[in-house]
Amino acid sequence: RSPSSPSRLPALADAARVEAYRLGLVFFNKPLPVPAEIAPMTLLPSPVPLRQMEELRHLAPIFSRLMDRVACDVAWLAERLAPLRPVDAWTARLLDVAEEVYGINGAGKDPRSETRLLLTRQDYLPHSDGRYLQVEINTIAVAFAGITDQLAKLHTNMLRAHCPELTPAHGRPLPDNAPGADYARALAAAHEAYLADVRSSGAKPAGNSEF
């Protein structure tokens, strides 16, 4: 029977719920005290052709460099986002901070000369013609990176326990996928680079950074 067969879905859903709580795939969506909710997820992994996966992987650093260049062009950003000032207080404040630090009437720093870190998430959806099209690039809301590794474990367990007929076609069901650990290493490296920059400039580090 197909994994999506109506007769199998209740058992799959129940098993996925148990695994989600066991692996910590939960979050609090409202102020405490409230019960933890299961994070949005599929019952089984969605297969992606290897060729297309490698193509998307190859595009990731290209888009990251593009986003970095856009982020460093503060004047262009201020001009493009100016219409949002009256209706979006959050964006207005971000623009104020950017202009205070990088604007010609502010500190006048050059963002391209400073060490910077981009934590991004690029989202793609399958199109009807088989292509995977990018729908957005998250540059601030890189949510759920810390639970992706656990989600991969859940999907692997679901395949092995409930859909073994699908496992041989994929060999090892899912590769390791732990962006949360990668983000932590990137943050640590960025912190070390920041301290090195401060040491070389003779300035005092912000906050409680240790030399």
Phi, psi and omega in degrees: 000147179293147177301333181271005178302134181307328182288339182263341186298317179301317180294319178298315182297317180296316180296321180294322178298314180298314180296322181298314179291323181295322184267358179081026178275057183224163177207165178258116185268351180221164179301144178292152005269121175217156176291149176291143179253148177288135180296149177302131182197165172266157179290325180230157178293152178263115183292141177233129178305138185302318182300317180289326177297317179294325177296316179294323178296322179293327181286335187305308181293333178295313179293327179296317178295322178298314180297324178295317179295320177296315182297330181278348179266076187296321181298316179295317179298315181299320180293315183291326184266358181305321180297342181277345184307312185290341188243353183224098184296324181296311179296321179300318180292320177299319178295321178298315180297316180299319181287327177295325184270316189248348184288161181291337178265003178249220180289338177071026179289153177259111183299334181289341181268356183254151173293135182216157182230131176250120170250106186234162173224123180258124185254133179233149175230145178289138178263163183297337181267009177096348178282158172252118186252137179288132180253335177189161171238116179273122180250358178223320183264072180267060188292154171069012177299328183285346181246003181298321179299318180292326178294321177298321177295318179300313181297320177299314180296322179296318179296313184293320186275328189240341180224056183299337180294341179270341187292315183302328182293341183247001184065235171293122191309309184219140176286163175299139181214096186228069181296335179301317178293323177296319179297318180297317178295321179295318178296319179296318179295320179295322178296317178296320179295322178298314180297322178296319178297318181294318179300316183291334181270345182079006181278171178265132181293149178284153175068217184251028181300138181262141177274000000 
